[in-house]
Tab-separated table of C-alpha atoms in Angstrom:
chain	number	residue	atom	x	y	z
A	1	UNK	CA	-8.768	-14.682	-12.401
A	2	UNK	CA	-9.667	-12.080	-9.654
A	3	UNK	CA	-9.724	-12.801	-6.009
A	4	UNK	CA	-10.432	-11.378	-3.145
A	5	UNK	CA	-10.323	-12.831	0.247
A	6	UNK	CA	-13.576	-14.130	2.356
A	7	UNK	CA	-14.087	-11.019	4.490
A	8	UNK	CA	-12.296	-11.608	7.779
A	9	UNK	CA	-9.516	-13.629	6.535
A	10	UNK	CA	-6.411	-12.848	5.343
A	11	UNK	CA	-4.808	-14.918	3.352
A	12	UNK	CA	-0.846	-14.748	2.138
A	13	UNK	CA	0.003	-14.540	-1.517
A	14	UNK	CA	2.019	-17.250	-2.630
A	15	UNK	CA	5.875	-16.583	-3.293
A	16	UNK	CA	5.605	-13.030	-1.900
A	17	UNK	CA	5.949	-11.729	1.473
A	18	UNK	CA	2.519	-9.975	2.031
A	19	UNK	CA	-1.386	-10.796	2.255
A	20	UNK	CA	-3.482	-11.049	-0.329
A	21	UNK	CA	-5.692	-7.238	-0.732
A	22	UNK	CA	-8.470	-6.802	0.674
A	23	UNK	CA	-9.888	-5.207	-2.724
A	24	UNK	CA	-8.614	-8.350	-4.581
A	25	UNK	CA	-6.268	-8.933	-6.835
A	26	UNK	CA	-5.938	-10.524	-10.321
A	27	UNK	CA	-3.888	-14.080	-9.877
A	28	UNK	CA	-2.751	-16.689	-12.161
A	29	UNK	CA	-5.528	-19.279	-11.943
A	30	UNK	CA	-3.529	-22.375	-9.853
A	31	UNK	CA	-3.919	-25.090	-7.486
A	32	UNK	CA	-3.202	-22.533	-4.624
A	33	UNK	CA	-6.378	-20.417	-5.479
A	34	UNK	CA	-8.611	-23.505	-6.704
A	35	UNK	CA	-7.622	-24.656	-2.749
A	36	UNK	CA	-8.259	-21.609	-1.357
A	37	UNK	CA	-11.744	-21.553	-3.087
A	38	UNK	CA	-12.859	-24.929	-2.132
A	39	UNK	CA	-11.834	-23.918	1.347
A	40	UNK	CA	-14.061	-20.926	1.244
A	41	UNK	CA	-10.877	-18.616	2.259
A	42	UNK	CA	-11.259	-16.550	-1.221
A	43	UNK	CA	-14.074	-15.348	-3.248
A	44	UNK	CA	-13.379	-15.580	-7.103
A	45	UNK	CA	-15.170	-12.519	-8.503
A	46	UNK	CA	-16.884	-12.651	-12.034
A	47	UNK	CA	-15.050	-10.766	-14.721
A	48	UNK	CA	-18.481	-9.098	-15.748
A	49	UNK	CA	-19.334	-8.157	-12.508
A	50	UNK	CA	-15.842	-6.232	-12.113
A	51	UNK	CA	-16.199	-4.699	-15.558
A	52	UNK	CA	-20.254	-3.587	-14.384
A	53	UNK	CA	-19.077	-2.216	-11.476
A	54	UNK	CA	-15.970	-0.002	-12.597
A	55	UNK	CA	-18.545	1.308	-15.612
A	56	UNK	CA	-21.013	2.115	-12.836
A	57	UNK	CA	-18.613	4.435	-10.597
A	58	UNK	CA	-17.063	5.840	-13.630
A	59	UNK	CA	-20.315	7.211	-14.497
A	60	UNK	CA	-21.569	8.288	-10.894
A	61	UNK	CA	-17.623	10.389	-11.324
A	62	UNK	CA	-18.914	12.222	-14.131
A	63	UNK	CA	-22.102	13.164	-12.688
């Protein structure tokens, strides 16, 4: 799943010794992330969404 984090939090990445990016990330769907969720510290962005978005600047690149 991708995540990114609510804006103006940052929240760590589990296991690692840095903070989840800005940007987001994709992440291996857990209880972690469900947590994070429910807490309203991440934002779990629709795969068709990023897809719609990454086919909308590649087009504004070749204009």
């Amino acid at each position: 799943m991708f995540v990114k984090p609510t804006p103006g939090r940052k929240v760590r990445h589990p296991g690692e010794d840095r903070f989840l990016s800005e940007k987001g990330e994709n992440v291996m769907d857990s209880f972690y992330w469900q947590r994070l969720k429910n807490n309203g510290d991440i934002i779990v962005m629709e795969i068709d969404n990023i897809q719609n978005k990454n086919i909308v600047k590649k087009g504004k690149e070749n204009d």
